[in-house]
Amino acid sequence: ALQDTTGLSYKHSVCDELGEVNSASDEKRSSKGRTLYAHSTLMLDANEEKAIGLAYQHYWYREKKQTGKQNTLQCRDRELKESYKWQNNVEEVKERLGDLSNVIDVCDREADMYEYLDYQIQNEHRFIVRAKDNRRLVGEYHKLEDILPTLTPAGQYEIDIQQRGGRKARTAHIDVSFTSIKLKKPQRAKGEKEAPLTLVVCTEQNNDNKNKLQWLLYTTESVTNAVEARKIARYYELRWRIEEFHKIWKTEGTEVEKLRMQHLDNLKKAAVIEAFIAVRLLQLRELAQNREEAEKISCEVYLDTLSWKLLFKATNQQAALPKKAPSLKWAYYAIAKLGGWHDSKRTGRVGTKAMWDGWVKLVFLVESYAFMKELDL
């Protein structure tokens, strides 16, 4: 279960219902701009590493700026804090699934809050959270960073790091180590006096610059060897998939920030619909990325009979309809072509924007066919 937050920025009249706090978007500096926040839980199959679907989404906006002393704000009831979103999503997913014994909650550094970690431990939930703070420990070592020089690498592995901003793409060589720790409860936090956890540390070799990869991962999973430690690291690596979902939802696919509903309730309903469509686009890309496997899968796992037949005629007007449904690979590239993709760079890679445009045109063809059939022309 991958958790993460994103902000949807708007500048039209719906902002009247989105509180008094200006949009945080650097690209939209209008004093009228406002942000609708969405905290999502995306379910992934841990073995096949494919998206199952959205389990829950929580929407809110910042009605007004928080004022007061930091100590007073920190001592508020947990349910009144924005950070409660992490626990809230776990509670909602548990309400829907009933049993969380087969679910590992994976969160980034923003979830490194003692009360959240304590809640997960006390409820015997499984989780992985990347450490953010140099927390105090119970025992021989006083702080988290004090224990790091004492750890001996249990194994090594490689990971490909993508180009991002000013960072160049590279292959990083990683040392992985692990140990058992007990976090000490901060003075103002609520919960048990200590939190027993496993710490998995992933550190890039021979790299001293500011982009050096180092993950300190808290988990409730039992880790006794390098293979199990690598599995924890891999589960955390999969967290980027929810960022891919956000990218498809916001900019490269359904473009949810272009919605122009005049009222907040309608905006949220439309955003939810587009969120599920974004997941479908993500799933289609996952299925089709393995071309050899996609050639063996019928497109009817994704499209109904009418849809693939209309797609075939729209992209192959001179050819006769096949008697058997084509492959998923064919459907993937046919939808892309319908969306204006031409593979001009000869890479075979399809952008999400082309997939979205092709999907919209296909839906229009299906709806037009149904409309014409009702007219009995």
Tab-separated table of C-alpha atoms in Angstrom:
chain	number	residue	atom	x	y	z
A	1	ALA	CA	0.000	0.000	0.000
A	2	LEU	CA	1.817	3.113	-1.265
A	3	GLN	CA	0.822	6.376	0.428
A	4	ASP	CA	1.581	9.893	-0.812
A	5	THR	CA	0.133	13.409	-1.006
A	6	THR	CA	-0.191	15.763	-3.955
A	7	GLY	CA	-1.772	19.178	-4.414
A	8	LEU	CA	-4.219	20.093	-7.174
A	9	SER	CA	-3.946	23.823	-7.961
A	10	TYR	CA	-6.861	25.897	-9.279
A	11	LYS	CA	-7.440	29.573	-10.050
A	12	HIS	CA	-11.092	29.725	-11.198
A	13	SER	CA	-14.230	30.465	-9.170
A	14	VAL	CA	-14.105	27.184	-7.202
A	15	CYS	CA	-11.349	28.867	-5.159
A	16	ASP	CA	-14.106	30.613	-3.198
A	17	GLU	CA	-14.765	27.215	-1.581
A	18	LEU	CA	-11.100	26.282	-1.081
A	19	GLY	CA	-10.249	28.309	2.021
A	20	GLU	CA	-8.041	31.349	2.502
A	21	VAL	CA	-4.565	29.876	1.965
A	22	ASN	CA	-2.963	30.680	-1.396
A	23	SER	CA	-1.901	27.951	-3.803
A	24	ALA	CA	1.570	26.571	-3.148
A	25	SER	CA	2.246	26.137	-6.864
A	26	ASP	CA	5.301	28.085	-8.073
A	27	GLU	CA	3.787	28.263	-11.559
A	28	LYS	CA	0.511	29.802	-10.452
A	29	ARG	CA	1.255	32.852	-8.369
A	30	SER	CA	-2.207	34.391	-8.661
A	31	SER	CA	-3.492	35.640	-5.306
A	32	LYS	CA	-6.674	33.782	-6.161
A	33	GLY	CA	-4.945	30.435	-6.563
A	34	ARG	CA	-5.919	27.681	-4.130
A	35	THR	CA	-4.890	24.068	-3.604
A	36	LEU	CA	-7.058	20.990	-3.110
A	37	TYR	CA	-4.903	18.322	-1.479
A	38	ALA	CA	-5.312	14.610	-2.141
A	39	HIS	CA	-3.708	11.855	-0.065
A	40	SER	CA	-3.900	8.548	-1.924
A	41	THR	CA	-3.223	4.891	-1.195
A	42	LEU	CA	-2.263	2.960	-4.335
A	43	MET	CA	-2.233	-0.828	-4.031
A	44	LEU	CA	0.556	-2.743	-5.789
A	45	ASP	CA	1.157	-6.467	-6.131
A	46	ALA	CA	4.431	-6.972	-4.243
A	47	ASN	CA	5.507	-9.929	-6.392
A	48	GLU	CA	4.429	-8.882	-9.894
A	49	GLU	CA	4.980	-5.179	-9.096
A	50	LYS	CA	1.818	-4.172	-10.969
A	51	ALA	CA	-0.853	-1.714	-9.861
A	52	ILE	CA	-3.987	-3.299	-8.418
A	53	GLY	CA	-5.887	-0.040	-7.978
A	54	LEU	CA	-6.693	2.849	-5.662
A	55	ALA	CA	-7.718	1.761	-2.177
A	56	TYR	CA	-8.585	5.193	-0.790
A	57	GLN	CA	-8.258	8.932	-1.384
A	58	HIS	CA	-8.623	11.670	1.220
A	59	TYR	CA	-9.274	15.253	0.039
A	60	TRP	CA	-8.937	18.458	2.055
A	61	TYR	CA	-7.933	22.106	1.791
A	62	ARG	CA	-6.271	24.554	4.150
A	63	GLU	CA	-9.078	26.770	5.334
A	64	LYS	CA	-6.796	29.250	7.064
A	65	LYS	CA	-3.187	29.565	8.120
A	66	GLN	CA	-2.280	27.975	11.444
A	67	THR	CA	-1.250	30.536	14.052
A	68	GLY	CA	0.104	30.166	17.559
A	69	LYS	CA	3.191	28.865	19.280
A	70	GLN	CA	4.813	25.779	17.780
A	71	ASN	CA	4.557	23.889	21.072
A	72	THR	CA	0.816	24.589	21.263
A	73	LEU	CA	0.252	23.467	17.688
A	74	GLN	CA	2.225	20.263	18.238
A	75	CYS	CA	0.199	19.404	21.346
A	76	ARG	CA	-3.151	19.453	19.538
A	77	ASP	CA	-5.191	16.261	19.344
A	78	ARG	CA	-3.733	14.008	16.664
A	79	GLU	CA	-6.987	13.956	14.675
A	80	LEU	CA	-6.784	17.752	14.287
A	81	LYS	CA	-3.352	17.687	12.655
A	82	GLU	CA	-2.879	17.456	8.894
A	83	SER	CA	-0.335	14.688	9.508
A	84	TYR	CA	-3.176	12.459	10.711
A	85	LYS	CA	-3.741	11.699	7.002
A	86	TRP	CA	-1.257	8.787	7.169
A	87	GLN	CA	-3.101	7.028	9.977
A	88	ASN	CA	-6.483	7.941	8.502
A	89	ASN	CA	-5.689	6.204	5.202
A	90	VAL	CA	-4.526	3.066	7.012
A	91	GLU	CA	-7.760	3.021	9.048
A	92	GLU	CA	-9.877	3.458	5.914
A	93	VAL	CA	-8.039	0.702	4.029
A	94	LYS	CA	-8.440	-1.594	7.047
A	95	GLU	CA	-12.162	-0.812	7.105
A	96	ARG	CA	-12.410	-1.847	3.454
A	97	LEU	CA	-10.117	-4.886	3.503
A	98	GLY	CA	-10.805	-6.103	7.027
A	99	ASP	CA	-7.450	-7.882	7.339
A	100	LEU	CA	-4.138	-6.086	6.778
A	101	SER	CA	-1.872	-9.072	7.479
A	102	ASN	CA	-0.956	-9.286	3.779
A	103	VAL	CA	-0.462	-5.526	3.343
A	104	ILE	CA	2.763	-3.548	3.833
A	105	ASP	CA	2.279	0.213	4.131
A	106	VAL	CA	5.109	2.099	2.339
A	107	CYS	CA	5.682	5.802	3.049
A	108	ASP	CA	8.302	8.454	2.417
A	109	ARG	CA	10.038	10.666	5.008
A	110	GLU	CA	6.972	12.822	5.611
A	111	ALA	CA	5.454	9.901	7.549
A	112	ASP	CA	8.401	9.767	9.968
A	113	MET	CA	6.317	10.798	13.004
A	114	TYR	CA	6.622	8.948	16.283
A	115	GLU	CA	2.865	8.816	16.889
A	116	TYR	CA	2.272	7.272	13.461
A	117	LEU	CA	5.036	4.707	13.927
A	118	ASP	CA	3.670	3.883	17.387
A	119	TYR	CA	0.119	3.515	16.050
A	120	GLN	CA	1.312	1.052	13.405
A	121	ILE	CA	3.342	-0.972	15.907
A	122	GLN	CA	0.587	-1.139	18.529
A	123	ASN	CA	-1.892	-2.359	15.916
A	124	GLU	CA	0.613	-4.933	14.594
A	125	HIS	CA	0.541	-3.461	11.096
A	126	ARG	CA	3.329	-4.043	8.600
A	127	PHE	CA	5.075	-0.957	7.254
A	128	ILE	CA	8.172	0.647	5.770
A	129	VAL	CA	8.873	4.326	6.494
A	130	ARG	CA	11.962	6.216	5.385
A	131	ALA	CA	13.608	8.004	8.308
A	132	LYS	CA	13.720	11.783	8.203
A	133	ASP	CA	14.993	12.810	11.642
A	134	ASN	CA	18.060	11.856	13.635
A	135	ARG	CA	15.916	10.304	16.353
A	136	ARG	CA	16.964	9.426	19.866
A	137	LEU	CA	17.495	5.726	20.594
A	138	VAL	CA	17.131	3.550	23.658
A	139	GLY	CA	20.357	1.726	24.510
A	140	GLU	CA	24.074	2.123	23.831
A	141	TYR	CA	23.734	4.635	20.986
A	142	HIS	CA	22.011	7.950	21.725
A	143	LYS	CA	21.067	8.999	18.197
A	144	LEU	CA	20.161	7.201	14.975
A	145	GLU	CA	23.191	8.511	13.098
A	146	ASP	CA	25.500	7.250	15.868
A	147	ILE	CA	24.711	3.658	14.972
A	148	LEU	CA	25.437	3.969	11.249
A	149	PRO	CA	29.271	3.742	11.400
A	150	THR	CA	28.974	0.495	13.395
A	151	LEU	CA	27.007	-1.353	10.710
A	152	THR	CA	28.721	-3.875	8.446
A	153	PRO	CA	27.299	-4.297	4.914
A	154	ALA	CA	25.392	-7.562	4.623
A	155	GLY	CA	25.331	-7.404	0.828
A	156	GLN	CA	25.520	-5.228	-2.274
A	157	TYR	CA	23.257	-4.522	-5.223
A	158	GLU	CA	22.909	-2.084	-8.130
A	159	ILE	CA	20.122	0.350	-8.890
A	160	ASP	CA	19.583	2.566	-11.944
A	161	ILE	CA	18.911	6.170	-10.937
A	162	GLN	CA	16.993	8.197	-13.510
A	163	GLN	CA	17.937	11.674	-14.666
A	164	ARG	CA	16.011	14.317	-12.749
A	165	GLY	CA	16.491	18.075	-12.726
A	166	GLY	CA	20.230	18.694	-12.622
A	167	ARG	CA	20.955	15.110	-11.607
A	168	LYS	CA	22.463	12.864	-14.269
A	169	ALA	CA	21.314	9.285	-14.771
A	170	ARG	CA	23.683	6.753	-13.242
A	171	THR	CA	24.008	3.209	-11.961
A	172	ALA	CA	24.520	3.303	-8.198
A	173	HIS	CA	26.308	0.528	-6.300
A	174	ILE	CA	24.601	0.087	-2.935
A	175	ASP	CA	25.696	-1.453	0.365
A	176	VAL	CA	22.781	-2.792	2.401
A	177	SER	CA	22.923	-3.409	6.143
A	178	PHE	CA	20.407	-3.919	8.936
A	179	THR	CA	20.024	-3.947	12.705
A	180	SER	CA	17.393	-3.875	15.437
A	181	ILE	CA	16.748	-0.555	17.196
A	182	LYS	CA	14.395	1.037	19.716
A	183	LEU	CA	13.286	4.617	19.133
A	184	LYS	CA	12.826	6.755	22.224
A	185	LYS	CA	9.553	8.645	22.519
A	186	PRO	CA	9.982	12.414	22.012
A	187	GLN	CA	8.930	14.527	24.975
A	188	ARG	CA	5.819	16.031	23.377
A	189	ALA	CA	4.726	12.890	21.508
A	190	LYS	CA	1.961	10.580	22.675
A	191	GLY	CA	2.427	6.818	22.710
A	192	GLU	CA	4.569	4.085	24.203
A	193	LYS	CA	7.954	5.011	25.725
A	194	GLU	CA	9.871	3.145	23.017
A	195	ALA	CA	9.261	1.797	19.521
A	196	PRO	CA	11.058	-1.455	18.585
A	197	LEU	CA	11.880	-1.583	14.872
A	198	THR	CA	14.213	-3.048	12.284
A	199	LEU	CA	16.460	-0.513	10.569
A	200	VAL	CA	17.549	-1.241	6.984
A	201	VAL	CA	20.275	1.075	5.663
A	202	CYS	CA	21.050	1.469	1.949
A	203	THR	CA	24.173	3.540	1.194
A	204	GLU	CA	25.758	4.310	-2.170
A	205	GLN	CA	29.404	3.306	-2.462
A	206	ASN	CA	32.179	5.706	-3.527
A	207	ASN	CA	29.983	8.782	-3.735
A	208	ASP	CA	30.554	11.782	-1.469
A	209	ASN	CA	28.510	14.425	-3.295
A	210	LYS	CA	25.166	15.851	-2.230
A	211	ASN	CA	23.249	13.453	-4.496
A	212	LYS	CA	24.617	10.394	-2.707
A	213	LEU	CA	21.868	7.849	-2.168
A	214	GLN	CA	21.251	6.871	1.432
A	215	TRP	CA	18.000	5.425	2.739
A	216	LEU	CA	17.340	4.699	6.387
A	217	LEU	CA	14.233	2.538	6.419
A	218	TYR	CA	12.161	1.694	9.491
A	219	THR	CA	10.166	-1.522	9.217
A	220	THR	CA	8.282	-4.022	11.335
A	221	GLU	CA	9.382	-6.826	8.997
A	222	SER	CA	11.830	-9.405	10.291
A	223	VAL	CA	15.217	-9.038	8.567
A	224	THR	CA	17.886	-11.669	9.221
A	225	ASN	CA	19.967	-11.651	6.028
A	226	ALA	CA	20.931	-9.654	2.948
A	227	VAL	CA	18.142	-11.136	0.795
A	228	GLU	CA	15.448	-9.997	3.227
A	229	ALA	CA	17.094	-6.575	3.581
A	230	ARG	CA	17.173	-6.198	-0.217
A	231	LYS	CA	13.460	-7.057	-0.357
A	232	ILE	CA	12.677	-4.195	2.044
A	233	ALA	CA	14.743	-1.823	-0.095
A	234	ARG	CA	12.933	-3.014	-3.217
A	235	TYR	CA	9.528	-2.417	-1.643
A	236	TYR	CA	10.614	1.140	-0.892
A	237	GLU	CA	11.887	1.575	-4.460
A	238	LEU	CA	8.371	0.762	-5.662
A	239	ARG	CA	7.085	3.865	-3.860
A	240	TRP	CA	7.860	5.938	-6.976
A	241	ARG	CA	4.916	4.235	-8.670
A	242	ILE	CA	2.474	6.456	-6.803
A	243	GLU	CA	4.404	9.441	-8.134
A	244	GLU	CA	3.897	8.004	-11.624
A	245	PHE	CA	0.179	7.823	-10.868
A	246	HIS	CA	0.199	11.486	-9.785
A	247	LYS	CA	2.034	12.460	-12.979
A	248	ILE	CA	-0.541	10.669	-15.157
A	249	TRP	CA	-3.410	12.138	-13.130
A	250	LYS	CA	-2.125	15.720	-13.123
A	251	THR	CA	0.072	16.506	-16.127
A	252	GLU	CA	0.726	13.673	-18.586
A	253	GLY	CA	-2.711	12.125	-18.781
A	254	THR	CA	-6.114	13.187	-17.528
A	255	GLU	CA	-4.873	16.679	-16.525
A	256	VAL	CA	-7.112	16.897	-13.462
A	257	GLU	CA	-5.982	20.475	-12.765
A	258	LYS	CA	-7.755	21.616	-15.963
A	259	LEU	CA	-11.168	20.726	-14.530
A	260	ARG	CA	-13.416	23.784	-14.306
A	261	MET	CA	-16.288	22.657	-12.065
A	262	GLN	CA	-17.778	25.638	-10.237
A	263	HIS	CA	-18.434	23.849	-6.936
A	264	LEU	CA	-16.093	21.849	-4.730
A	265	ASP	CA	-18.302	18.754	-4.453
A	266	ASN	CA	-18.534	18.438	-8.228
A	267	LEU	CA	-14.808	19.066	-8.594
A	268	LYS	CA	-13.986	16.243	-6.170
A	269	LYS	CA	-16.364	13.835	-7.934
A	270	ALA	CA	-14.755	14.553	-11.308
A	271	ALA	CA	-11.253	14.310	-9.776
A	272	VAL	CA	-12.042	10.862	-8.351
A	273	ILE	CA	-13.325	9.638	-11.738
A	274	GLU	CA	-10.169	10.894	-13.443
A	275	ALA	CA	-8.033	9.290	-10.705
A	276	PHE	CA	-9.440	5.861	-11.558
A	277	ILE	CA	-8.921	6.532	-15.276
A	278	ALA	CA	-5.300	7.472	-14.498
A	279	VAL	CA	-4.856	4.136	-12.727
A	280	ARG	CA	-6.245	2.351	-15.799
A	281	LEU	CA	-3.698	4.135	-17.998
A	282	LEU	CA	-0.945	3.175	-15.553
A	283	GLN	CA	-2.088	-0.459	-15.613
A	284	LEU	CA	-2.216	-0.549	-19.408
A	285	ARG	CA	1.326	0.792	-19.626
A	286	GLU	CA	2.523	-1.794	-17.103
A	287	LEU	CA	0.883	-4.640	-19.012
A	288	ALA	CA	2.222	-3.523	-22.378
A	289	GLN	CA	5.781	-2.675	-21.318
A	290	ASN	CA	6.788	-6.329	-21.515
A	291	ARG	CA	6.220	-6.676	-25.255
A	292	GLU	CA	6.756	-10.419	-25.444
A	293	GLU	CA	4.265	-11.021	-22.651
A	294	ALA	CA	1.828	-8.466	-24.081
A	295	GLU	CA	1.793	-10.331	-27.401
A	296	LYS	CA	0.441	-13.398	-25.593
A	297	ILE	CA	-2.364	-11.501	-23.816
A	298	SER	CA	-5.678	-10.784	-25.529
A	299	CYS	CA	-6.668	-7.137	-25.712
A	300	GLU	CA	-10.025	-8.193	-24.253
A	301	VAL	CA	-8.458	-8.147	-20.781
A	302	TYR	CA	-8.560	-4.382	-21.210
A	303	LEU	CA	-11.138	-3.636	-23.936
A	304	ASP	CA	-14.588	-5.046	-24.590
A	305	THR	CA	-15.364	-6.515	-28.022
A	306	LEU	CA	-17.015	-3.392	-29.429
A	307	SER	CA	-14.130	-1.164	-28.303
A	308	TRP	CA	-11.364	-3.198	-29.907
A	309	LYS	CA	-13.315	-3.611	-33.141
A	310	LEU	CA	-13.895	0.135	-33.428
A	311	LEU	CA	-10.246	0.726	-32.531
A	312	PHE	CA	-9.179	-1.689	-35.264
A	313	LYS	CA	-11.273	0.038	-37.956
A	314	ALA	CA	-10.167	3.491	-36.800
A	315	THR	CA	-6.504	2.575	-37.216
A	316	ASN	CA	-6.777	0.005	-40.054
A	317	GLN	CA	-9.580	1.263	-42.270
A	318	GLN	CA	-8.674	-0.872	-45.285
A	319	ALA	CA	-8.184	-4.150	-43.406
A	320	ALA	CA	-10.893	-6.684	-42.593
A	321	LEU	CA	-11.770	-7.245	-38.948
A	322	PRO	CA	-9.892	-10.211	-37.483
A	323	LYS	CA	-12.020	-13.095	-36.239
A	324	LYS	CA	-10.005	-13.296	-33.036
A	325	ALA	CA	-9.229	-10.406	-30.693
A	326	PRO	CA	-5.707	-9.019	-31.317
A	327	SER	CA	-3.040	-8.872	-28.615
A	328	LEU	CA	-2.724	-6.349	-25.833
A	329	LYS	CA	0.473	-5.089	-27.467
A	330	TRP	CA	-1.505	-4.269	-30.600
A	331	ALA	CA	-4.173	-2.431	-28.551
A	332	TYR	CA	-1.530	-0.398	-26.700
A	333	TYR	CA	0.041	0.923	-29.881
A	334	ALA	CA	-3.302	1.292	-31.674
A	335	ILE	CA	-4.627	3.541	-28.884
A	336	ALA	CA	-1.369	5.507	-29.045
A	337	LYS	CA	-1.719	5.975	-32.827
A	338	LEU	CA	-5.302	7.088	-32.365
A	339	GLY	CA	-3.911	9.686	-29.963
A	340	GLY	CA	-1.475	11.033	-32.546
A	341	TRP	CA	1.659	9.017	-31.667
A	342	HIS	CA	3.994	8.283	-34.623
A	343	ASP	CA	7.162	6.880	-32.949
A	344	SER	CA	9.178	9.632	-34.639
A	345	LYS	CA	12.206	8.883	-32.422
A	346	ARG	CA	12.045	5.148	-33.210
A	347	THR	CA	12.149	4.220	-29.520
A	348	GLY	CA	8.799	2.425	-29.310
A	349	ARG	CA	8.023	4.453	-26.175
A	350	VAL	CA	4.550	5.905	-25.907
A	351	GLY	CA	3.921	9.039	-23.872
A	352	THR	CA	0.989	9.047	-21.470
A	353	LYS	CA	-0.467	12.127	-23.201
A	354	ALA	CA	-0.843	10.156	-26.453
A	355	MET	CA	-2.465	7.276	-24.556
A	356	TRP	CA	-4.936	9.645	-22.911
A	357	ASP	CA	-5.805	11.394	-26.192
A	358	GLY	CA	-6.268	8.011	-27.897
A	359	TRP	CA	-8.427	6.742	-25.040
A	360	VAL	CA	-10.683	9.819	-25.216
A	361	LYS	CA	-11.124	9.371	-28.977
A	362	LEU	CA	-11.928	5.677	-28.527
A	363	VAL	CA	-14.553	6.467	-25.882
A	364	PHE	CA	-16.041	9.018	-28.289
A	365	LEU	CA	-16.199	6.366	-31.041
A	366	VAL	CA	-17.941	3.886	-28.709
A	367	GLU	CA	-20.462	6.480	-27.555
A	368	SER	CA	-21.089	7.650	-31.141
A	369	TYR	CA	-21.692	4.060	-32.257
A	370	ALA	CA	-24.243	3.539	-29.470
A	371	PHE	CA	-25.950	6.821	-30.342
A	372	MET	CA	-26.187	5.978	-34.052
A	373	LYS	CA	-27.500	2.518	-33.256
A	374	GLU	CA	-30.328	4.010	-31.207
A	375	LEU	CA	-31.289	6.175	-34.195
A	376	ASP	CA	-31.553	2.973	-36.241
A	377	LEU	CA	-29.998	4.585	-39.315
